[in-house]
Coordinates of C-alpha atoms in Angstrom, one line a residue:
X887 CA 23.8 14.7 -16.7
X888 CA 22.7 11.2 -18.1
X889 CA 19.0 10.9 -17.5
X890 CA 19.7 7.3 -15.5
X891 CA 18.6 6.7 -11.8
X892 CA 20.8 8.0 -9.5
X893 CA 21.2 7.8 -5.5
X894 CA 22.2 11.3 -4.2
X895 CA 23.7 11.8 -0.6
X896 CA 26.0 13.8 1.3
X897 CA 27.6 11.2 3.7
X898 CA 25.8 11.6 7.2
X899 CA 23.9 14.7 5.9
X900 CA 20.3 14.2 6.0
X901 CA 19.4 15.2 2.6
X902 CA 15.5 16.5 1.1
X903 CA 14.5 17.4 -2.4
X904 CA 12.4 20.5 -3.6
X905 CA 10.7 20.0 -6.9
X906 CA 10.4 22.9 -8.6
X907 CA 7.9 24.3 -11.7
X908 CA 9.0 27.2 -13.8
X909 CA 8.6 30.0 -11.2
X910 CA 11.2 28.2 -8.8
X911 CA 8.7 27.2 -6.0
X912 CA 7.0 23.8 -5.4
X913 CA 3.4 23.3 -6.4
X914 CA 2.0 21.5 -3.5
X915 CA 2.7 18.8 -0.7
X916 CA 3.8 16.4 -2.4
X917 CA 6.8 18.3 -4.1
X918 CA 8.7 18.3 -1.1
X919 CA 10.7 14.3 -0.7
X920 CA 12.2 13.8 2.8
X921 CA 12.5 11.2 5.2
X922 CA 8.6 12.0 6.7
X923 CA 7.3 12.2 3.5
X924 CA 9.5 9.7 1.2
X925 CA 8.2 9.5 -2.4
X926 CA 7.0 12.0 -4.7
X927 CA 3.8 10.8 -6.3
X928 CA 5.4 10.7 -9.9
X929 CA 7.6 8.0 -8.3
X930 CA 10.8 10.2 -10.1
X931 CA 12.3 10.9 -6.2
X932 CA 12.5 9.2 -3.1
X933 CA 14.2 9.2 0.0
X934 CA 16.0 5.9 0.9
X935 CA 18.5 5.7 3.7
X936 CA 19.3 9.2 4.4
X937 CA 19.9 9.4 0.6
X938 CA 18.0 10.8 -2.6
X939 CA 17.1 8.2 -5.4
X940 CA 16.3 10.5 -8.4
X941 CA 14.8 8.7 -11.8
X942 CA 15.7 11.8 -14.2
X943 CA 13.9 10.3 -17.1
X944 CA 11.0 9.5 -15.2
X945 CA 10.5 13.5 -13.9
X946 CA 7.4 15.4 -14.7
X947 CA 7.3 17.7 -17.6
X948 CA 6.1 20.2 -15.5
X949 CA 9.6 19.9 -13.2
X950 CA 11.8 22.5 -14.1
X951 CA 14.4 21.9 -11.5
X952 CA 15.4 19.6 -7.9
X953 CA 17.2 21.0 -5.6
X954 CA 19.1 18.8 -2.8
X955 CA 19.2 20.9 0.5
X956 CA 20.4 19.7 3.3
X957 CA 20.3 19.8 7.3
X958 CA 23.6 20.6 7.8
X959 CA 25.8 23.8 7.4
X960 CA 27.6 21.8 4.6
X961 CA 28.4 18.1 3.0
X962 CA 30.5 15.9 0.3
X963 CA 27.8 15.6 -2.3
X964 CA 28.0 12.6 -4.4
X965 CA 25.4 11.3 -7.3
X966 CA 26.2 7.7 -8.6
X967 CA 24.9 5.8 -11.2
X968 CA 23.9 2.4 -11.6
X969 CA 27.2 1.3 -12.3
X970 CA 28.7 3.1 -9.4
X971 CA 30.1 5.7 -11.0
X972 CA 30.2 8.8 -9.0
X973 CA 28.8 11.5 -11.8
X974 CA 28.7 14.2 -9.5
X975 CA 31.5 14.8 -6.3
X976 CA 31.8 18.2 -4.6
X977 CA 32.2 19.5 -1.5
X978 CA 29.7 22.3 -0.3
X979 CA 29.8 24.8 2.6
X980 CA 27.2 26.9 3.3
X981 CA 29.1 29.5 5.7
X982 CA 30.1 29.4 8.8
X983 CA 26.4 30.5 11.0
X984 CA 24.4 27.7 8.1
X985 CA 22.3 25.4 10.0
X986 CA 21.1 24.2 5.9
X987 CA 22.4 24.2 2.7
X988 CA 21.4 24.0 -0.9
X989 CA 23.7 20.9 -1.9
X990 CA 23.0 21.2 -5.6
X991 CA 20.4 22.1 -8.1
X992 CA 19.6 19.6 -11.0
X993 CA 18.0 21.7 -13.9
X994 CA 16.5 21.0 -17.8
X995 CA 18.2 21.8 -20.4
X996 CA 18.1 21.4 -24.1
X997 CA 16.2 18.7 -23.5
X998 CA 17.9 16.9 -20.6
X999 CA 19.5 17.7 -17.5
X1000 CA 22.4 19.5 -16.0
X1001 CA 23.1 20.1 -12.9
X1002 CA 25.0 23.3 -10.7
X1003 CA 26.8 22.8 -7.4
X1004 CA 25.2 24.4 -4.3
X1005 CA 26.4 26.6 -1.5
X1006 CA 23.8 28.9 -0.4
X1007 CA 23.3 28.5 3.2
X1008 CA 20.5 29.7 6.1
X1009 CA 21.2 30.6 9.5
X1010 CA 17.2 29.7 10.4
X1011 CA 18.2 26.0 9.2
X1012 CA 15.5 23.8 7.1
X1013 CA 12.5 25.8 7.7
X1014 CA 14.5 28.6 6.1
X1015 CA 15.1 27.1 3.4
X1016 CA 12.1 25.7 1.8
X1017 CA 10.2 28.8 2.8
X1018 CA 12.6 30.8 0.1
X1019 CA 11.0 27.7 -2.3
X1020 CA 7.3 28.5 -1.4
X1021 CA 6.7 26.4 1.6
X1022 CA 4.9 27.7 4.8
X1023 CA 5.7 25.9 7.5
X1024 CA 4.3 26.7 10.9
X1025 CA 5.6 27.3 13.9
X1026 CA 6.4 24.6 16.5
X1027 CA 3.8 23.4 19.6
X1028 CA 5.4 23.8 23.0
X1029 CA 7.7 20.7 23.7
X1030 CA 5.0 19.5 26.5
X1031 CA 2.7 18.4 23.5
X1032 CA 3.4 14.9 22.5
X1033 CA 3.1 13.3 19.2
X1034 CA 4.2 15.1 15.5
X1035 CA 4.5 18.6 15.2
X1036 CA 1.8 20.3 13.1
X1037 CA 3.1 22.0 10.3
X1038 CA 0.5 24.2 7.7
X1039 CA 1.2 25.7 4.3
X1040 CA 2.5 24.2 0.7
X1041 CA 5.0 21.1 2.4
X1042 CA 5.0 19.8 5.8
X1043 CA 8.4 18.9 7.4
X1044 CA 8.1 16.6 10.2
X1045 CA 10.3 16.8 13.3
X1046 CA 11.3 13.0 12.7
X1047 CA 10.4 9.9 11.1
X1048 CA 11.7 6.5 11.1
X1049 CA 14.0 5.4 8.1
X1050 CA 12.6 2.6 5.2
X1051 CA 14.5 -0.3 4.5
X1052 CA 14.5 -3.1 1.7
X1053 CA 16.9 -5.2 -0.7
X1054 CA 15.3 -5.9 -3.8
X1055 CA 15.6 -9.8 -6.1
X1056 CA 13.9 -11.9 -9.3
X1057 CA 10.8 -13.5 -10.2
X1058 CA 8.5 -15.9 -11.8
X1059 CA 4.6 -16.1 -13.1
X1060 CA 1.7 -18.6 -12.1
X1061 CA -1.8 -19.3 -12.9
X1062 CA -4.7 -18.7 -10.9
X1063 CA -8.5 -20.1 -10.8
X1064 CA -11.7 -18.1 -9.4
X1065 CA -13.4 -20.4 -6.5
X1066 CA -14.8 -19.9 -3.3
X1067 CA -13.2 -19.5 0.4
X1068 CA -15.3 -19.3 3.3
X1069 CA -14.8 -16.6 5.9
X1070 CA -13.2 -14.3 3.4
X1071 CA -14.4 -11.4 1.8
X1072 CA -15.6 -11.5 -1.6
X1073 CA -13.8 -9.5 -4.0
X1074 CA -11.1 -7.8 -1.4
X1075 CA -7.3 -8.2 -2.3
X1076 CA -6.6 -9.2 1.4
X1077 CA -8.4 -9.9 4.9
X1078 CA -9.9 -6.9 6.7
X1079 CA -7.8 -5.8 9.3
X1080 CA -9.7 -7.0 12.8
X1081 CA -11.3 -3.8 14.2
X1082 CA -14.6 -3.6 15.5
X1083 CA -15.3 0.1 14.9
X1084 CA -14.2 3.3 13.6
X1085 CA -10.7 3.7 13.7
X1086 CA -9.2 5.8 16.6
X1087 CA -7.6 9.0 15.2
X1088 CA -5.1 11.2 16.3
X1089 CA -6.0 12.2 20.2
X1090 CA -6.2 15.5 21.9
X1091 CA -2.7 15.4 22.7
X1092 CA -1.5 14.4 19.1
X1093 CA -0.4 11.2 19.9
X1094 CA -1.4 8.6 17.0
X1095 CA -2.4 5.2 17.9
X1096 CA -1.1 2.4 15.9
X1097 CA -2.8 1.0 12.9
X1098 CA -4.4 -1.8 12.7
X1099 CA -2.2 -4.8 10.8
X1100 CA -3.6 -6.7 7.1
X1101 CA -4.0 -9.7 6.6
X1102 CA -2.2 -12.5 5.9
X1103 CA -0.4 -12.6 2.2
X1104 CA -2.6 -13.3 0.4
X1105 CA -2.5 -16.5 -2.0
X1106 CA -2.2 -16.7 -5.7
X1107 CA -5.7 -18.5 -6.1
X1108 CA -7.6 -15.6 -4.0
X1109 CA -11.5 -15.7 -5.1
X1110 CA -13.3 -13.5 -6.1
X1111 CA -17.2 -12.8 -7.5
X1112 CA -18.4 -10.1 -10.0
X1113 CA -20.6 -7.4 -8.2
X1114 CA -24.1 -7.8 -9.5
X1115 CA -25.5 -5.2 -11.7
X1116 CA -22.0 -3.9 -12.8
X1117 CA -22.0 -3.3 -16.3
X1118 CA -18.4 -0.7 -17.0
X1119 CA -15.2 -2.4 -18.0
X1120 CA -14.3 -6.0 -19.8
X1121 CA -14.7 -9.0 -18.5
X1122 CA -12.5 -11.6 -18.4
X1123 CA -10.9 -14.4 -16.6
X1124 CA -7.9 -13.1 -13.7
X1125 CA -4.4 -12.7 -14.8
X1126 CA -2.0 -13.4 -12.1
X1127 CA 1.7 -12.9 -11.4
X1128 CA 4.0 -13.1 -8.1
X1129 CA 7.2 -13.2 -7.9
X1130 CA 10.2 -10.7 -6.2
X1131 CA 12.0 -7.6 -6.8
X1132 CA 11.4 -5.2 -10.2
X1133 CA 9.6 -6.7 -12.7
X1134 CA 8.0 -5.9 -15.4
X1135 CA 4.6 -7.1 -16.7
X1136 CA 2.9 -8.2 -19.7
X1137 CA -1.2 -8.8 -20.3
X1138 CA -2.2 -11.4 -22.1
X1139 CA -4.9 -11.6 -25.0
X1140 CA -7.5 -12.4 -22.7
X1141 CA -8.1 -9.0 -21.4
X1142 CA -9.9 -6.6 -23.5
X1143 CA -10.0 -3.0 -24.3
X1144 CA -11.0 -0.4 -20.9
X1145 CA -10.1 -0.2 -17.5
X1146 CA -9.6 -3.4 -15.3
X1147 CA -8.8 -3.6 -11.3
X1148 CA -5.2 -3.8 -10.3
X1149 CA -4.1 -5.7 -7.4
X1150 CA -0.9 -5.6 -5.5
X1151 CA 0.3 -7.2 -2.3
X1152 CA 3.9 -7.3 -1.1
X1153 CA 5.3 -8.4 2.2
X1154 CA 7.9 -6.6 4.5
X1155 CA 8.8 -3.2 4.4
X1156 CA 9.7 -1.0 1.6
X1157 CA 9.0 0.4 -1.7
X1158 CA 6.5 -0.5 -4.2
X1159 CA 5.4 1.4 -7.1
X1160 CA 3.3 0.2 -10.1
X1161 CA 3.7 2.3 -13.5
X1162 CA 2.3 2.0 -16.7
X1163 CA 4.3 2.0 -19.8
X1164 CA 3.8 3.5 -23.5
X1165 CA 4.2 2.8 -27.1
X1166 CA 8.5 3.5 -26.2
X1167 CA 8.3 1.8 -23.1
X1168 CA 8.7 4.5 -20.9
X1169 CA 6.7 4.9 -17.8
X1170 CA 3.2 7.1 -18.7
X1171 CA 3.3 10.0 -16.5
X1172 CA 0.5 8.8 -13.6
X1173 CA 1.7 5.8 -11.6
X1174 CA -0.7 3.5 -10.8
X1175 CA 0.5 2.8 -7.3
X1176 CA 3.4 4.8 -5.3
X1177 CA 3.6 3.6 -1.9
X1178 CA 5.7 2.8 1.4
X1179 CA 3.3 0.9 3.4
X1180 CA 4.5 -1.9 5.5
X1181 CA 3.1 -5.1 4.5
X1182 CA 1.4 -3.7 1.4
X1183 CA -2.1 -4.5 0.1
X1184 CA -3.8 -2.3 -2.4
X1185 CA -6.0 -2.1 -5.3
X1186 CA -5.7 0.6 -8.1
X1187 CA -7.2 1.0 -11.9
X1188 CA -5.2 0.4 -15.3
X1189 CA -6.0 1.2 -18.9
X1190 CA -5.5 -1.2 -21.5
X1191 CA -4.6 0.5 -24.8
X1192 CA -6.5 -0.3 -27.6
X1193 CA -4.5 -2.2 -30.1
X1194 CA -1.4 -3.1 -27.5
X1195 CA -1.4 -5.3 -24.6
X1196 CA -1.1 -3.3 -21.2
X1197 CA 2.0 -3.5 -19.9
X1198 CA 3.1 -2.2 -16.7
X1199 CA 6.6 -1.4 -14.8
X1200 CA 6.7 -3.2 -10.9
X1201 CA 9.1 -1.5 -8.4
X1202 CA 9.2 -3.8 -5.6
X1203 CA 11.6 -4.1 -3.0
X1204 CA 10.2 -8.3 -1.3
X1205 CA 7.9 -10.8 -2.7
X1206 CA 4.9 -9.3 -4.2
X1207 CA 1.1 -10.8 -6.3
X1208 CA 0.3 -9.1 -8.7
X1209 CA -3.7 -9.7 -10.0
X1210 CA -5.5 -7.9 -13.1
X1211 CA -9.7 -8.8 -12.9
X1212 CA -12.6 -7.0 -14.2
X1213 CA -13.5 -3.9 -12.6
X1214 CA -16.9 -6.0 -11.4
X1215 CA -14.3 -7.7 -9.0
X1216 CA -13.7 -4.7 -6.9
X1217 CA -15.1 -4.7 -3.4
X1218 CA -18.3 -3.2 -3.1
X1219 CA -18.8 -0.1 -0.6
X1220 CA -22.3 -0.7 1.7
X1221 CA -22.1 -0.7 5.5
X1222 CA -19.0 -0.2 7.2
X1223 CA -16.1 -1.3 5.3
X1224 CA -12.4 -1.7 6.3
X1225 CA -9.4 -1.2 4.6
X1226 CA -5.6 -0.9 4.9
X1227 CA -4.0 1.2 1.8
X1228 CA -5.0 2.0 -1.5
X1229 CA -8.3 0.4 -3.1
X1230 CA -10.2 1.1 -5.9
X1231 CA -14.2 0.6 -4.9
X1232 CA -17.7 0.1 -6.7
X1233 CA -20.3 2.0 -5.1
X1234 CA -24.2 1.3 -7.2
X1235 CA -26.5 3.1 -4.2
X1236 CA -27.6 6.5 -4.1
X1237 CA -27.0 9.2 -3.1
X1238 CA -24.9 8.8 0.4
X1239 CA -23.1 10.8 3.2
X1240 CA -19.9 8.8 4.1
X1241 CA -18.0 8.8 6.8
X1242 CA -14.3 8.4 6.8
X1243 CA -12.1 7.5 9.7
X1244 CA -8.5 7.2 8.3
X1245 CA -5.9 6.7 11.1
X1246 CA -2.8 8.1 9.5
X1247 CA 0.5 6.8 8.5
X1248 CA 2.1 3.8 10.1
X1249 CA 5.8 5.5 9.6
X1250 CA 4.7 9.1 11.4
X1251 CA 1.4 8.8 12.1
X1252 CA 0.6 11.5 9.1
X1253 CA -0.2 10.4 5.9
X1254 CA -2.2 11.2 2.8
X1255 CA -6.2 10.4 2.3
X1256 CA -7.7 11.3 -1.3
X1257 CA -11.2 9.9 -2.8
X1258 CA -11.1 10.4 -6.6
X1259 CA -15.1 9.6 -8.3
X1260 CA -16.1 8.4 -11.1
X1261 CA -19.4 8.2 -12.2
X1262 CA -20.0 5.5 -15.1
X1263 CA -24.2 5.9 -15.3
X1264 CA -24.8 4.3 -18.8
X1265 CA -21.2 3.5 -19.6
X1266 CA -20.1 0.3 -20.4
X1267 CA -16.9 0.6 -21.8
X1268 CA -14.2 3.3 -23.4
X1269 CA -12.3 5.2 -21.0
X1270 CA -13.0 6.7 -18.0
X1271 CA -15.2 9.8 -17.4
X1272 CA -13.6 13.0 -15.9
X1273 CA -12.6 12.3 -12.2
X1274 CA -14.4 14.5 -9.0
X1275 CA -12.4 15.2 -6.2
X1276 CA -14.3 14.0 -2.8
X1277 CA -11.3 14.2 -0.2
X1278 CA -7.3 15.5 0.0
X1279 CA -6.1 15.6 3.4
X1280 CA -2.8 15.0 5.0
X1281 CA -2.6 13.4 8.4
X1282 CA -5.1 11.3 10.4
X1283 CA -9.0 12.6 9.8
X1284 CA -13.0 11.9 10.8
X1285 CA -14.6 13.3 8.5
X1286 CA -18.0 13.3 6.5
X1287 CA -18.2 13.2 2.1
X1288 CA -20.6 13.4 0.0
X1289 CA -20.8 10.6 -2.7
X1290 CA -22.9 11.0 -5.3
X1291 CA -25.4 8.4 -6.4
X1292 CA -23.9 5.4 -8.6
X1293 CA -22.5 3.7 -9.9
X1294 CA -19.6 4.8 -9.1
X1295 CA -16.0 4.2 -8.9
X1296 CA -14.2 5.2 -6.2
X1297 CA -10.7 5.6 -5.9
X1298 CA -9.0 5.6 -2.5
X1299 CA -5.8 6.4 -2.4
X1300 CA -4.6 6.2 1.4
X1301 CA -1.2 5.3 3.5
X1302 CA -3.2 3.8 6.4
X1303 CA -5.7 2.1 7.8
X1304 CA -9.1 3.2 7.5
X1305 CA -12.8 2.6 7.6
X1306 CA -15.4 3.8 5.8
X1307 CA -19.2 4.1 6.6
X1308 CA -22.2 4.7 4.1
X1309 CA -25.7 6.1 4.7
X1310 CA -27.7 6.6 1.9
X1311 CA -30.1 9.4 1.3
X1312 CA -33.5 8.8 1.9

């Protein structure tokens, strides 16, 4: 196979994707691509339009094999390439009692890929299937129950989930200058979304209630003011970009060596993901942002290389700003804050309880919440320390973490709305 991007489908079949490590089962939740659960966090698959988009040269190291199941007893399987040529064209059948199919199986060898037609098919449909791949998925609540069905184990499959659309287009770069803006909060990427209190989570029924919206898009000239005290990271004066469609993105000399705050915004609905690329120029193997959310806002980190301007890969389906600032320019978390998305925080108080209301995904009203820390006591530059995990959790929560005292970074990563709350120790 040639390791380009390709679109996988099966006409009107609706088609998933299992990643696989060496033993031939996923390693977690986010391994499993389908339309509830559309991108895999290395950005390599996604699930567009009742199709698979699969990046082959963009696939973890640690990915030994896709397969493409599915939810039919059969299907016309087709891969094409960017120049719309049809690399792969077969017709599967799974038997005649198949409710699922494995469609095909893309798999490394000698150094690239290859892949093998499918055919094995399960009576017990979907669920069947990625349970032989090592996902548990529970059994259904009784139809009177509204909202999503729960589902435990290694992947969750959702009952159904609204399709993403998007067309993607070109771009061009502008200035920007720091300054002051009444009403608006200081350092945040975007307007807080209005809500007076905690966000309201899932209710006893299951039923989700809709997130709260952002802000408007934001402008080029945003301001923004260094949080006092903050010592970790360069400072430097904002580099801005906007512009529409896949881009990709240079720094200029005026940012120095360390980590610097990341912000994105794009408008409309669809895909947007935010990669870093090395001394080849092939995307590093974290993204920096990997995200569906409609009306996007979000904040991440980024390390410039030492020696090399950082340069960066945008995948962006609408108009998008793009903004790289000193870490000092991150919102800082006191009080009750409010977010929408991703967001990369400063925290400098001590030792705190906080509370998390995150309402869930506006696609399925599921979602992922994580809280990655980072403590930089004493640091001023380099790179960043070893990351603790405070939160990973799927689905709408109200919960309680314990942050240790700062200063800290805190890295949200969230496909919702949410609100935090912080009470320091005494």
């Amino acid at each position: 196979m040639p390791s380009v991007t390709l679109r996988v489908g099966a006409g009107d079949v609706e088609v998933s994707a299992l990643l696989l490590g060496a033993d031939g089962r996923v390693r977690g939740d986010a391994d499993m691509v389908f339309e509830g659960q559309p991108v895999h966090p290395s950005g390599a698959v996604r699930h567009e339009e009742a199709s698979l988009v699969v990046e082959l040269g963009a696939v973890e190291a640690a990915v030994e094999r896709i397969v493409v199941a599915g939810s039919a007893g059969g299907g016309a399987l087709s891969a094409v390439a960017p120049d719309g040529e049809a690399v792969v064209a077969c017709t599967v059948t799974g038997g005649p009692d198949a409710l699922a199919v494995v469609l095909a199986e893309f798999f490394r060898e000698s150094g690239g890929w290859k892949v093998a037609e499918g055919g094995r098919g399960y009576a017990s449909g979907l669920a069947g299937l990625v349970t032989a791949y090592g996902v548990d998925v529970a059994e259904e609540e009784p139809a009177a129950v509204a909202g999503p069905v729960p589902l435990t184990g290694v992947a969750k499959v959702p009952v159904q989930a609204p399709p993403v659309a998007g067309a993607p287009a070109a771009r061009g770069p502008v200035g920007a200058q720091p300054g002051a803006t009444a009403g608006e909060p200081v350092g945040a990427l975007f307007a807080p979304p209005a809500v007076g209190g905690p966000l309201p989570v899932a209710a006893a029924a299951g039923q989700v209630a809709a997130p709260a919206p952002p802000g408007p898009f934001p402008p080029a000239d945003r301001p923004y003011e260094l949080v006092e005290g903050w010592e970790f990271g360069p400072v430097f004066e904002p580099f801005v970009v906007e512009g529409r469609g896949n881009d990709v993105i240079q720094l200029d000399d005026r940012v120095g060596d360390g980590p610097v705050l990341v912000e994105v915004a794009q408008e409309g609905r669809g895909y947007l993901g935010l990669f870093t690329l090395d001394r080849r120029n092939r995307d590093e193997t974290d993204f920096l942002l990997n995200d569906l959310l409609p009306e996007f806002r979000g904040s991440t980190f980024a390390q410039v290389p030492k020696g090399r301007p950082l340069r960066m890969r945008l995948a962006a389906d609408h108009r998008w700003i793009l903004r790289v600032k000193p870490l000092a320019a991150a919102r800082r978390l006191e009080g009750t804050l409010h977010g929408y998305g991703p967001e990369l925080l400063v925290y400098r108080g001590g030792g705190a309880d906080l509370r998390v209301d995150f309402q869930g995904s506006p696609e399925d009203g599921r979602g992922y919440a994580g809280i990655q820390s980072y403590g930089v006591e004493g640091r001023t530059g380099g790179r960043l320390p070893a990351m603790d995990l405070l939160l990973n959790e799927i689905g709408p929560l109200r919960q309680t973490v314990p942050v240790p005292r700062g200063p800290q970074l805190l890295h949200l990563r969230a496909e919702g709305a949410w609100t935090f709350t912080v009470q320091e120790l005494d």
